GROMACS .gro file of C-alpha atoms in nm:
model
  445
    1UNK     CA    1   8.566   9.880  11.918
    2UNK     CA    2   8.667   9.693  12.268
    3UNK     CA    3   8.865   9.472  12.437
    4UNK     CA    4   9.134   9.709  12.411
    5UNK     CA    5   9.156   9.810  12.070
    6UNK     CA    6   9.108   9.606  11.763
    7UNK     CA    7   9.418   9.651  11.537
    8UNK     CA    8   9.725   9.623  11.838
    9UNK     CA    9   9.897   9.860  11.593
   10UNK     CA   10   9.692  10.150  11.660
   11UNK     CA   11   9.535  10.291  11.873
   12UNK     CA   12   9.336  10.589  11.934
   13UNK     CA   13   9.519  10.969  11.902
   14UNK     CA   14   9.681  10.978  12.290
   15UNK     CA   15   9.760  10.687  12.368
   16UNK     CA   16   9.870  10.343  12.252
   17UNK     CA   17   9.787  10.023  12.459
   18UNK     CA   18  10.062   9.874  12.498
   19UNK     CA   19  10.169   9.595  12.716
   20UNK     CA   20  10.355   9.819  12.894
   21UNK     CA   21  10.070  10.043  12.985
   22UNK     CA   22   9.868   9.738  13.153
   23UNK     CA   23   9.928   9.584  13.513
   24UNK     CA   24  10.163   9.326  13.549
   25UNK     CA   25   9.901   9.127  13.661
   26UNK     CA   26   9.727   9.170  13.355
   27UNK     CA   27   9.516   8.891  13.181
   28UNK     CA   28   9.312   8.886  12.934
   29UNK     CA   29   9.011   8.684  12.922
   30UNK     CA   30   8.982   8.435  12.643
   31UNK     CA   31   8.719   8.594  12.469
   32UNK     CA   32   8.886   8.963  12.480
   33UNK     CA   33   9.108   9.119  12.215
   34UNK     CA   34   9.350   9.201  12.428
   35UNK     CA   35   9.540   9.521  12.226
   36UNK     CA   36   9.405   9.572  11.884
   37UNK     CA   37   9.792   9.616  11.683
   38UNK     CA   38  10.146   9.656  11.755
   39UNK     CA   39  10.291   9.864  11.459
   40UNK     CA   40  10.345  10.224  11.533
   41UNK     CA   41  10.075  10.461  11.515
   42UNK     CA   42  10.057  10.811  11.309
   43UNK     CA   43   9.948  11.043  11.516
   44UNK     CA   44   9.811  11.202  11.164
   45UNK     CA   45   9.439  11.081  11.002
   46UNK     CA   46   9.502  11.211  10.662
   47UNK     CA   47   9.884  11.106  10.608
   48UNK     CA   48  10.026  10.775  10.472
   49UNK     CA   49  10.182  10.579  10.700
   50UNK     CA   50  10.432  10.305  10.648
   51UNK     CA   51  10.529  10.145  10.998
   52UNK     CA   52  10.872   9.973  11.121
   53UNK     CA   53  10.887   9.594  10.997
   54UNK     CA   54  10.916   9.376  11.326
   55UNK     CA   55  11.012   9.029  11.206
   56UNK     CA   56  10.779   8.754  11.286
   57UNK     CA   57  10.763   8.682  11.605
   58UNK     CA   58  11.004   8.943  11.751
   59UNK     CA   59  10.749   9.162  11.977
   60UNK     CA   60  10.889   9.478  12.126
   61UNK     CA   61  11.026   9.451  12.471
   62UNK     CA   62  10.872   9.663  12.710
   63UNK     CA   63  11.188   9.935  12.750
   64UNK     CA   64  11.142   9.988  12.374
   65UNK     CA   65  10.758   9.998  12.370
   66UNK     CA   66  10.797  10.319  12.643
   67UNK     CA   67  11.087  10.453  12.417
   68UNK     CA   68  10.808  10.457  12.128
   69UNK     CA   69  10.527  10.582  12.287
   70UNK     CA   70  10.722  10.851  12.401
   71UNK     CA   71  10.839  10.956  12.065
   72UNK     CA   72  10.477  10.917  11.977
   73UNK     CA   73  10.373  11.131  12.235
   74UNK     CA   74  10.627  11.391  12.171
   75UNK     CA   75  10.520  11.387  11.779
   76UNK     CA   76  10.155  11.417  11.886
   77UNK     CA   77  10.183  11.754  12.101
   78UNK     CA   78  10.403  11.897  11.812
   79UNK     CA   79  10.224  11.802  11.547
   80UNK     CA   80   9.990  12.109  11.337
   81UNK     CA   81   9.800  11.838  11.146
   82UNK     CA   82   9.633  11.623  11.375
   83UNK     CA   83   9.264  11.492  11.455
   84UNK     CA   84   9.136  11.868  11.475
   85UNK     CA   85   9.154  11.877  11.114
   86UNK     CA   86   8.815  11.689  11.085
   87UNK     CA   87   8.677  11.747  11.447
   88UNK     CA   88   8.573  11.472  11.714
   89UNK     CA   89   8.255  11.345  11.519
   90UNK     CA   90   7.914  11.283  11.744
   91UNK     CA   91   7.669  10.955  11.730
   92UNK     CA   92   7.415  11.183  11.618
   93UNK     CA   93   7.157  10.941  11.517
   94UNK     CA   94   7.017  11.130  11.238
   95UNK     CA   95   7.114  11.478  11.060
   96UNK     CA   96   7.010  11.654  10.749
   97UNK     CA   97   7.331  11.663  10.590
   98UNK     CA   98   7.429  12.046  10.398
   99UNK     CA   99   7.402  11.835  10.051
  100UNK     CA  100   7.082  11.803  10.066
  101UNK     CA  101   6.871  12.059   9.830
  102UNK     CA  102   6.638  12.331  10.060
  103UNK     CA  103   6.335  12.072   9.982
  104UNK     CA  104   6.518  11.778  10.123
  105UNK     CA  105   6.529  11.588   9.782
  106UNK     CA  106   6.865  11.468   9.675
  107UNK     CA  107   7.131  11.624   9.450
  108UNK     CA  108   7.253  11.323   9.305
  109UNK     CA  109   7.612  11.418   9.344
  110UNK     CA  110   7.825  11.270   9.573
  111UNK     CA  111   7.974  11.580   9.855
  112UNK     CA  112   8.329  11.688   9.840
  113UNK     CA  113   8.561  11.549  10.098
  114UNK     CA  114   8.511  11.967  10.262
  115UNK     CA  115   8.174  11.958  10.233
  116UNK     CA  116   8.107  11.623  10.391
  117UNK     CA  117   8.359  11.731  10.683
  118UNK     CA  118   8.211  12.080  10.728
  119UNK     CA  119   7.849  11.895  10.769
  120UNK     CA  120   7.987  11.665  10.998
  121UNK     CA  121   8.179  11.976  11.173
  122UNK     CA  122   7.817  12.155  11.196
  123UNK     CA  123   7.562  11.885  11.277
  124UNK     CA  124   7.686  11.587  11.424
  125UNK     CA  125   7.892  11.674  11.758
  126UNK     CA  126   7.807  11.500  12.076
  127UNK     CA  127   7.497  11.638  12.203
  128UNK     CA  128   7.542  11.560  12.613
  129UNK     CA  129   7.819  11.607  12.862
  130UNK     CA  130   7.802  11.188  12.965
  131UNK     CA  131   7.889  11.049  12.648
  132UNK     CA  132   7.586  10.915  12.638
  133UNK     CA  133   7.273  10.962  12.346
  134UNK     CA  134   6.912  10.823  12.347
  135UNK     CA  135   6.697  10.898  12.098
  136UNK     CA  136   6.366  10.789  12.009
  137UNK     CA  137   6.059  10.773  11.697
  138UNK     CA  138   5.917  11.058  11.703
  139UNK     CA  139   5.854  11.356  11.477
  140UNK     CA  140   6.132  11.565  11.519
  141UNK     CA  141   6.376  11.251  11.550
  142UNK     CA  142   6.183  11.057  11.298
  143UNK     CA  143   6.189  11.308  10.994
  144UNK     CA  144   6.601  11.370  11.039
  145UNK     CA  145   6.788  11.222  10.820
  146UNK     CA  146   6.578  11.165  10.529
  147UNK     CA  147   6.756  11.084  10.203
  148UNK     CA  148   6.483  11.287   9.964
  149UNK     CA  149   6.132  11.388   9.992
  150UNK     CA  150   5.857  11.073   9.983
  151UNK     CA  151   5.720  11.283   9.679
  152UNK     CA  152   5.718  10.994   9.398
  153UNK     CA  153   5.363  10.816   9.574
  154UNK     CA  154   5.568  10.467   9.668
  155UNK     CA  155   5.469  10.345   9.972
  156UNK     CA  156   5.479  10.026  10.173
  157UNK     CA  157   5.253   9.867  10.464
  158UNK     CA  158   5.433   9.922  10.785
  159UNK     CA  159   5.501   9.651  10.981
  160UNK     CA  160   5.744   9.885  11.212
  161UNK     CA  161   5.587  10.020  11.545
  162UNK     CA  162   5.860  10.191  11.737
  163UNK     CA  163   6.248  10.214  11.745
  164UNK     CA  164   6.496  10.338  11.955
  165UNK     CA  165   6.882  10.417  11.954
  166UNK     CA  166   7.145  10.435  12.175
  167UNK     CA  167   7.512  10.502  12.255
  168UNK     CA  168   7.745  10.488  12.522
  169UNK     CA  169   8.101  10.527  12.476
  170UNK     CA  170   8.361  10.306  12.652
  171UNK     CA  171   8.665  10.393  12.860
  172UNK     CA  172   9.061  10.325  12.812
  173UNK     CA  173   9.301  10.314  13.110
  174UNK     CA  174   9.569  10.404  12.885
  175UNK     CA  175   9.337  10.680  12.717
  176UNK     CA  176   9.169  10.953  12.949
  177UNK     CA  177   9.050  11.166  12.573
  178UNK     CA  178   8.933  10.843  12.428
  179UNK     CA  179   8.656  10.870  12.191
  180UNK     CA  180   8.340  10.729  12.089
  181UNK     CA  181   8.460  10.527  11.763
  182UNK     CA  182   8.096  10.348  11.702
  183UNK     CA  183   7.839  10.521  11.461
  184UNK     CA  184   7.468  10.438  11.418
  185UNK     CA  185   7.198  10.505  11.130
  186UNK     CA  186   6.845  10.550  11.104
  187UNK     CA  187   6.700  10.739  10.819
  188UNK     CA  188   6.327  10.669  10.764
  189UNK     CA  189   6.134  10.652  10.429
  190UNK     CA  190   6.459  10.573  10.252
  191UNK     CA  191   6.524  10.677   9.879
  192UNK     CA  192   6.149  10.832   9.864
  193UNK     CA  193   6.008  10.523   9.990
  194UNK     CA  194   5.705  10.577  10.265
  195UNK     CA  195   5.761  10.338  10.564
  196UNK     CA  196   6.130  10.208  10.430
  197UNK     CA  197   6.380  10.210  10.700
  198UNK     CA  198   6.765  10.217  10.647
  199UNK     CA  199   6.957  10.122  10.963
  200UNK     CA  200   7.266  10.062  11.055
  201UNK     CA  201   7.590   9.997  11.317
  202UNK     CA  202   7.918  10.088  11.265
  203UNK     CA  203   8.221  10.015  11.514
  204UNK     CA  204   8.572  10.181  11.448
  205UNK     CA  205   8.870  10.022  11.517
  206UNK     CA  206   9.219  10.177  11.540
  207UNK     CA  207   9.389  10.525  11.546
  208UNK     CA  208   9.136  10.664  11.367
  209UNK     CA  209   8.857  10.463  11.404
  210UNK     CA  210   8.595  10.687  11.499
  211UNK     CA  211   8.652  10.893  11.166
  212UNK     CA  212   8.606  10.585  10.971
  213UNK     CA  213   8.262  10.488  11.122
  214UNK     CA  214   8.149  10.827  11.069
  215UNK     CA  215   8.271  10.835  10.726
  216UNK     CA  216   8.095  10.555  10.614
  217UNK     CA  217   7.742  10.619  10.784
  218UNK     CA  218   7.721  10.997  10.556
  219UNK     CA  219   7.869  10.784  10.248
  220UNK     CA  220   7.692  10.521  10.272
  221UNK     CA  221   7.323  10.610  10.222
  222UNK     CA  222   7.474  10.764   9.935
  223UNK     CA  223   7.602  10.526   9.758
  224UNK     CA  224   7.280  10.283   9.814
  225UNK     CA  225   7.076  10.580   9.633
  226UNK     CA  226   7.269  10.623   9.355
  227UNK     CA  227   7.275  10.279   9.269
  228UNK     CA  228   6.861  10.289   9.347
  229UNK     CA  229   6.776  10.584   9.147
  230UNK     CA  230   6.387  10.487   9.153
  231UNK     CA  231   6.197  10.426   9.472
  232UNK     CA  232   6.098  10.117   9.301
  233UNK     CA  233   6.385   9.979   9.294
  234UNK     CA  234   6.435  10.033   9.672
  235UNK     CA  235   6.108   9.802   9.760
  236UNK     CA  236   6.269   9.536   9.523
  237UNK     CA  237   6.615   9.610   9.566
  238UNK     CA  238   6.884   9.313   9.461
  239UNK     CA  239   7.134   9.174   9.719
  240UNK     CA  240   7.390   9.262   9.443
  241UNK     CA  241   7.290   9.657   9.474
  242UNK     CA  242   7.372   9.648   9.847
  243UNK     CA  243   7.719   9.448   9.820
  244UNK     CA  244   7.797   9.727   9.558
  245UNK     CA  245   7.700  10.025   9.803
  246UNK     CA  246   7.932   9.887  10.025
  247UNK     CA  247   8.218   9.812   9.811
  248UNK     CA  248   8.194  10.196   9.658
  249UNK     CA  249   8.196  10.360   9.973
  250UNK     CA  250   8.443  10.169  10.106
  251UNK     CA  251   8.669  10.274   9.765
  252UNK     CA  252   8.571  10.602   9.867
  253UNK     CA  253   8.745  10.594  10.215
  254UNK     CA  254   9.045  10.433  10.052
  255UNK     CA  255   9.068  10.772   9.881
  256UNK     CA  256   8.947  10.993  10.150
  257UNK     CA  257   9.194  11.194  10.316
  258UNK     CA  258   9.199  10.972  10.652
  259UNK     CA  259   9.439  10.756  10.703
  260UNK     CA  260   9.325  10.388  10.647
  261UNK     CA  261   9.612  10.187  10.702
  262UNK     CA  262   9.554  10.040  11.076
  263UNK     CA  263   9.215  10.218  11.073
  264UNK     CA  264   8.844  10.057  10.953
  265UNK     CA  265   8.506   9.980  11.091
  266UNK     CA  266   8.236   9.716  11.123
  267UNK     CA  267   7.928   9.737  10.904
  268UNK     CA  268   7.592   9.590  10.960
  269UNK     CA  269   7.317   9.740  10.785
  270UNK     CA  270   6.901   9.657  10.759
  271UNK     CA  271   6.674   9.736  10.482
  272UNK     CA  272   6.309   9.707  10.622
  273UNK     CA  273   6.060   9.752  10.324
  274UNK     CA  274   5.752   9.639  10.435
  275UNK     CA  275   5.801   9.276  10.581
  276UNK     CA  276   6.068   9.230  10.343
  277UNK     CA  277   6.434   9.236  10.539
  278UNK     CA  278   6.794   9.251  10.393
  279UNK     CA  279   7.085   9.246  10.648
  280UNK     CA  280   7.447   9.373  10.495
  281UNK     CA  281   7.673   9.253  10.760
  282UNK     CA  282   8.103   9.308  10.734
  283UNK     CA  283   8.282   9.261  11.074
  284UNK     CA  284   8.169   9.151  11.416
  285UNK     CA  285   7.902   9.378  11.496
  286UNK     CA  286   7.519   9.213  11.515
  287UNK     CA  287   7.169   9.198  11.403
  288UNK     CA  288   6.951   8.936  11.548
  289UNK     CA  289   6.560   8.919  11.524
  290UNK     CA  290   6.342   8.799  11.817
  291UNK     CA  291   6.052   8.578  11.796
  292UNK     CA  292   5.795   8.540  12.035
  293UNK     CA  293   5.581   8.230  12.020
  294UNK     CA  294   5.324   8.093  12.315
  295UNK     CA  295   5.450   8.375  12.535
  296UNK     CA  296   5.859   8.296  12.489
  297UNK     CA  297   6.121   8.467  12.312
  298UNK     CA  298   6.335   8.307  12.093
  299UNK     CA  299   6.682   8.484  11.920
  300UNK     CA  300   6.746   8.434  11.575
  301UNK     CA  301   7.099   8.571  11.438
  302UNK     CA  302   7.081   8.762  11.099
  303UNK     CA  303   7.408   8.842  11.056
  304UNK     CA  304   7.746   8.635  11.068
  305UNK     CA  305   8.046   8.695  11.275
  306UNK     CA  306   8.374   8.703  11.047
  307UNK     CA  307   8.617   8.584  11.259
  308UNK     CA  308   8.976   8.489  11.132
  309UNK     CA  309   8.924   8.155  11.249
  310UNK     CA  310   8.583   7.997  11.095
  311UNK     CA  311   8.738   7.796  10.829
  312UNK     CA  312   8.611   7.984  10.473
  313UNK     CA  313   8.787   8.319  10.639
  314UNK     CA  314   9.028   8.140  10.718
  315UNK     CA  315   9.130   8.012  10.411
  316UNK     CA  316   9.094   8.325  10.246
  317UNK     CA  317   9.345   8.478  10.463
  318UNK     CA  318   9.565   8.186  10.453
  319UNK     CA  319   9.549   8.200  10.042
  320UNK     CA  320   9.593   8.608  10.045
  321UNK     CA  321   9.952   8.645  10.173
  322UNK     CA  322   9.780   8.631  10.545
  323UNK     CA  323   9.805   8.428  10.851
  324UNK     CA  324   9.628   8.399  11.161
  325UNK     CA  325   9.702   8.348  11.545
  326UNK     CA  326   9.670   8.486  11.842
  327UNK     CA  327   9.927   8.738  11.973
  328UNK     CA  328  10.199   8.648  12.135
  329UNK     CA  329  10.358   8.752  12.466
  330UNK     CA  330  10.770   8.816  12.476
  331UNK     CA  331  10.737   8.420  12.670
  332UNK     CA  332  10.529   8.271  12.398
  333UNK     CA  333  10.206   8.304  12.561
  334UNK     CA  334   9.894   8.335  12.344
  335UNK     CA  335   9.662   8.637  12.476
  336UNK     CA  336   9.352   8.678  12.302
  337UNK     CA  337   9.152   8.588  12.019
  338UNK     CA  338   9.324   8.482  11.698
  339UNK     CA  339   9.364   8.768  11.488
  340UNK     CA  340   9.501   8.894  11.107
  341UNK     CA  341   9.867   8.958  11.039
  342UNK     CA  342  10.056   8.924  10.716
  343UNK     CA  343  10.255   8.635  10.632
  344UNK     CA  344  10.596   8.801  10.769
  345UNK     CA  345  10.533   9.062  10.939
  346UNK     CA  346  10.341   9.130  11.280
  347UNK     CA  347  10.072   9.390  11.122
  348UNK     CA  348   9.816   9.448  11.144
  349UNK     CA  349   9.686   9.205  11.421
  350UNK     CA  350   9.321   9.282  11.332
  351UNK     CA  351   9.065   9.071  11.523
  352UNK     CA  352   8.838   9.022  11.274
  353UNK     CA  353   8.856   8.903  10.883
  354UNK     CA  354   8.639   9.156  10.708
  355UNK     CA  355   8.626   9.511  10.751
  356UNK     CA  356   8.586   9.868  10.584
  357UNK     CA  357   8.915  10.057  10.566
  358UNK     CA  358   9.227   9.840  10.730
  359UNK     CA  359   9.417   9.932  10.427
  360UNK     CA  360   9.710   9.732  10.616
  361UNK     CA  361   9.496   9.436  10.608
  362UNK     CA  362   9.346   9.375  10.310
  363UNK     CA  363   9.711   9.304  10.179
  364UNK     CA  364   9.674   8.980  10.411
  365UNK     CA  365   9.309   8.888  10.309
  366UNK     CA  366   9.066   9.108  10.487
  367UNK     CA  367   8.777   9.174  10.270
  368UNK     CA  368   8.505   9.433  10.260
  369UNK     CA  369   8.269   9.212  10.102
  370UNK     CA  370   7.947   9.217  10.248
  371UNK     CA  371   7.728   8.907  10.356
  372UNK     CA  372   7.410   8.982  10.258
  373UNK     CA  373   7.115   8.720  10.449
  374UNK     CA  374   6.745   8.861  10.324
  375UNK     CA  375   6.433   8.702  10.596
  376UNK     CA  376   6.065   8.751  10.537
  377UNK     CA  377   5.937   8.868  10.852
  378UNK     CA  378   5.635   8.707  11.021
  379UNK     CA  379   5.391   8.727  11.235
  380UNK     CA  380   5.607   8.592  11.538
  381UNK     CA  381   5.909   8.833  11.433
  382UNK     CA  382   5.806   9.114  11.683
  383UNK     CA  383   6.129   9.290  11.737
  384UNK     CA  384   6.465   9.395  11.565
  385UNK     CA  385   6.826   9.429  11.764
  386UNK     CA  386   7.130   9.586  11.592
  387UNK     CA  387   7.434   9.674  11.803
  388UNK     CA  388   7.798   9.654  11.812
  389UNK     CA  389   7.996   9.401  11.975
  390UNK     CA  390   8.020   9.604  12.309
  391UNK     CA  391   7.698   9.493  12.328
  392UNK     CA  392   7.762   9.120  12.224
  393UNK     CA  393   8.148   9.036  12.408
  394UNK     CA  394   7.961   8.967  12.732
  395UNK     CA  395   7.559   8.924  12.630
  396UNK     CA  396   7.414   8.615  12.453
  397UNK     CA  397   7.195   8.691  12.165
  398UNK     CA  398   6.926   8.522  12.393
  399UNK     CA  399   6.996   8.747  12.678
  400UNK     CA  400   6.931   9.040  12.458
  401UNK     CA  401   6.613   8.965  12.308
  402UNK     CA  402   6.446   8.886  12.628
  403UNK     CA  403   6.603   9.215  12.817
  404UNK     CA  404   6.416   9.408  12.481
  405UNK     CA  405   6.130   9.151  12.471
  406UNK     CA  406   6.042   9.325  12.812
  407UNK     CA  407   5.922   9.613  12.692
  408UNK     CA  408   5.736   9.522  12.348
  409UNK     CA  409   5.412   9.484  12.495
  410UNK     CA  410   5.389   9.837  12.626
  411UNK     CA  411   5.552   9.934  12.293
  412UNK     CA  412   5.850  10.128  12.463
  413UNK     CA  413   6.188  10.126  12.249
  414UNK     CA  414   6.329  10.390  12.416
  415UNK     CA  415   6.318  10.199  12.789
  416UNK     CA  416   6.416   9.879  12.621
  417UNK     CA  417   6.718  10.044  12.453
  418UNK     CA  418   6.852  10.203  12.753
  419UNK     CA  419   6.803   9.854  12.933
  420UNK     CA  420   6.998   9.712  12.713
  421UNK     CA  421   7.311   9.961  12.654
  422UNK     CA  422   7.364   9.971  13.030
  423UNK     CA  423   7.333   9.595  13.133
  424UNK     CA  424   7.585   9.557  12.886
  425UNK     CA  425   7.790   9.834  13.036
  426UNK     CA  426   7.787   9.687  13.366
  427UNK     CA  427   7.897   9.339  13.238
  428UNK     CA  428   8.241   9.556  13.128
  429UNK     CA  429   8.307   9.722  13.486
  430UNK     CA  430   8.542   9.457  13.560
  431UNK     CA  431   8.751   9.495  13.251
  432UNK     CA  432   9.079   9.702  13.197
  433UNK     CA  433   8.892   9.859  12.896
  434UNK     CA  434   8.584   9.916  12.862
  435UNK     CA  435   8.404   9.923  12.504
  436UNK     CA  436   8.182  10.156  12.345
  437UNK     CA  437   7.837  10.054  12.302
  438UNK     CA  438   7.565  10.125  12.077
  439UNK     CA  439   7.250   9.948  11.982
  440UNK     CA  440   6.923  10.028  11.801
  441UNK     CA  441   6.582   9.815  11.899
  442UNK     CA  442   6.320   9.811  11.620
  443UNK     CA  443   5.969   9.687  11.732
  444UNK     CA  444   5.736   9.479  11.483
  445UNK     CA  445   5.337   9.495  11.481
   0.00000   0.00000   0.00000
């Protein structure tokens, strides 16, 4: 989540930033999301949440912004049901979650909101003092995670050599406690299926953001087996089946106990069965595919941005009670991209037009809807890049695939993913705020 929080209404539990919080000689670049909402925040994940209308146009000054976030503040150290509820959740790349039978197969039964919270509580807390986690194929990485037992014979040829994950989380001026909000996903042999690979990215946005992320990467594999209850199915699977994995988990956050209304998270998701590739992509993180032909790397998107301004989101918003612009300083200045609000009211200022969660924002035409591209890969396809947009605000999908493209020839993910997380790091040190960052680098044969 980045360029200083992607719903201006909330931020994360500590702090809220504001325009009052910045330098006066603050300006945002024209790329940045300069505050991600305005309404007040609950300093509470799992209660409802209604904020203060502001009419249109009518920002807070900046003597009543301090007035607020001191009341926040003042709610925050008081309050007995706070974030420690469900504990600061890790980027763990992989876990066996506690639902899982002693064999590793599957009870098909979804966990109970305590269950899923005490697993996450257990197994997934930050692993290293720097914030930072690297993890790479191998066979104690490699076999964490696995949905089920490959017991059922289905297998597929290969075509995956070596992958690598890794996360770095960003810093907050306003924020010294910030957390990590992005999430990441790699469970090999998916759903009983030898050599299947489910991956994903997740960036939270918001007060709660890094709940949400987390949320959705245990509920999501989930959901995907349920609705694949054969390992055949998985090889073959139906764009339809993945739109509806999404959809369900993200009814299940709706009724989770965390509150959704100026929280959500991105979503982009890979399905590698053989050379067979299905990308699930909601929100502005990125998966892009690298070519390399007569020595040269090429980039090839997979996914879509959805951004409130390409006209079909646009319209949708438009049509759904929405509209969209940029915010607005207390002169009339625009600062930042153009962003989500409803119709009269300035919530929830959300700088992208689909999203999991944003409860706030789907009453203005934010979808969860997933865009689902499928590619056959071939023999030029040699390497796989999924990553938030910390990676992608200041890094051209070119400029990615030839920093990884380094390293495919010696077959080293690992070095290739580190490479990348911290070139896009330093590419933030100039910034106010700095995002978190996560990526995962697949390699091809």
């Amino acid at each position: 989540m980045p360029k200083m929080q992607r719903t201006i209404a909330n931020s994360e539990p500590g702090a809220l930033p504001l325009l009052s919080k910045l330098p006066l000689n603050f300006t945002p670049s024209h790329k940045k999301n300069a505050l991600k909402t305005i309404a007040p925040t609950n300093t509470s994940p799992f209660t409802n949440f209604t904020p203060s209308n502001i009419a249109v146009g009518q920002f807070l000054p900046s003597s009543n912004v301090t007035e607020l976030e001191s009341i926040l503040e003042d709610r925050q150290s008081r309050s007995d049901d706070g974030v420690s509820i469900l504990p600061e959740i890790g980027s763990k790349v992989m876990l066996k979650p506690s639902f899982l039978d002693s064999d590793n197969s599957l009870t098909k039964k979804l966990p109970s909101e305590t269950s899923l919270q005490e697993d996450v509580r257990q197994k997934d807390m930050p692993s290293s003092s720097n914030n930072e986690e690297l993890a790479q194929d191998d066979n104690s990485i490699g076999n964490k995670g696995v949905v089920g037992n490959v017991k059922k014979g289905v297998t597929v040829k290969s075509k995956v050599k070596g992958y690598a994950t890794m996360t770095m989380m960003g810093k907050l001026i306003t924020n010294p406690n910030k957390k990590n909000q992005d999430a990441r996903l790699i469970i090999k042999d998916f759903n009983s299926v030898k050599n299947c690979y489910l991956l994903a990215v997740l960036d939270g946005h918001g007060h709660f953001g890094h709940l949400v992320s987390h949320y959705v990467k245990q509920r999501l594999p989930l959901n995907l087996e349920l609705l694949l209850p054969s390992p055949a199915q998985t090889v073959a699977v139906e764009h339809k089946v993945l739109e509806e994995a999404v959809k369900k988990t993200n009814e299940d956050l709706l009724a989770s106990k965390i509150n959704v209304m100026f929280s959500g998270t991105t979503l982009v998701a890979v399905l590698l069965a053989g050379d067979r590739l299905i990308c699930a992509n909601v929100g502005d993180s990125r998966a892009v595919v690298g070519k390399l032909r007569n020595s040269q790397w090429t980039a090839h998107a997979i996914s879509r941005d959805h951004k409130p301004d390409s006209p079909q989101e646009y319209e949708r918003i438009i049509n759904s009670n929405g509209r969209v612009q940029s915010y607005m300083s207390t002169n009339g200045t625009p600062l930042g991209p153009k962003r989500v609000w409803k119709k009269d009211e300035n919530v929830p200022g959300l700088a992208m037009s689909r999203a999991l969660g944003d409860r706030s924002a789907s009453e203005a035409g934010v979808i969860c809807t997933p865009e689902i591209v499928e590619k056959q890969l071939d023999k030029e396809d040699k390497l796989l890049v999924l990553a938030s947009d910390g990676v992608w605000e200041h890094m051209e999908n070119e400029e990615a695939v030839e920093i990884v493209g380094n390293y495919w020839e010696r077959n080293s993910p690992k070095d290739a993913v580190e490479r990348l997380v911290r070139e896009a790091r330093a590419r933030w040190e100039s910034e106010l705020a700095v995002d978190d960052i996560t990526a995962i680098v697949v390699f091809f044969k």
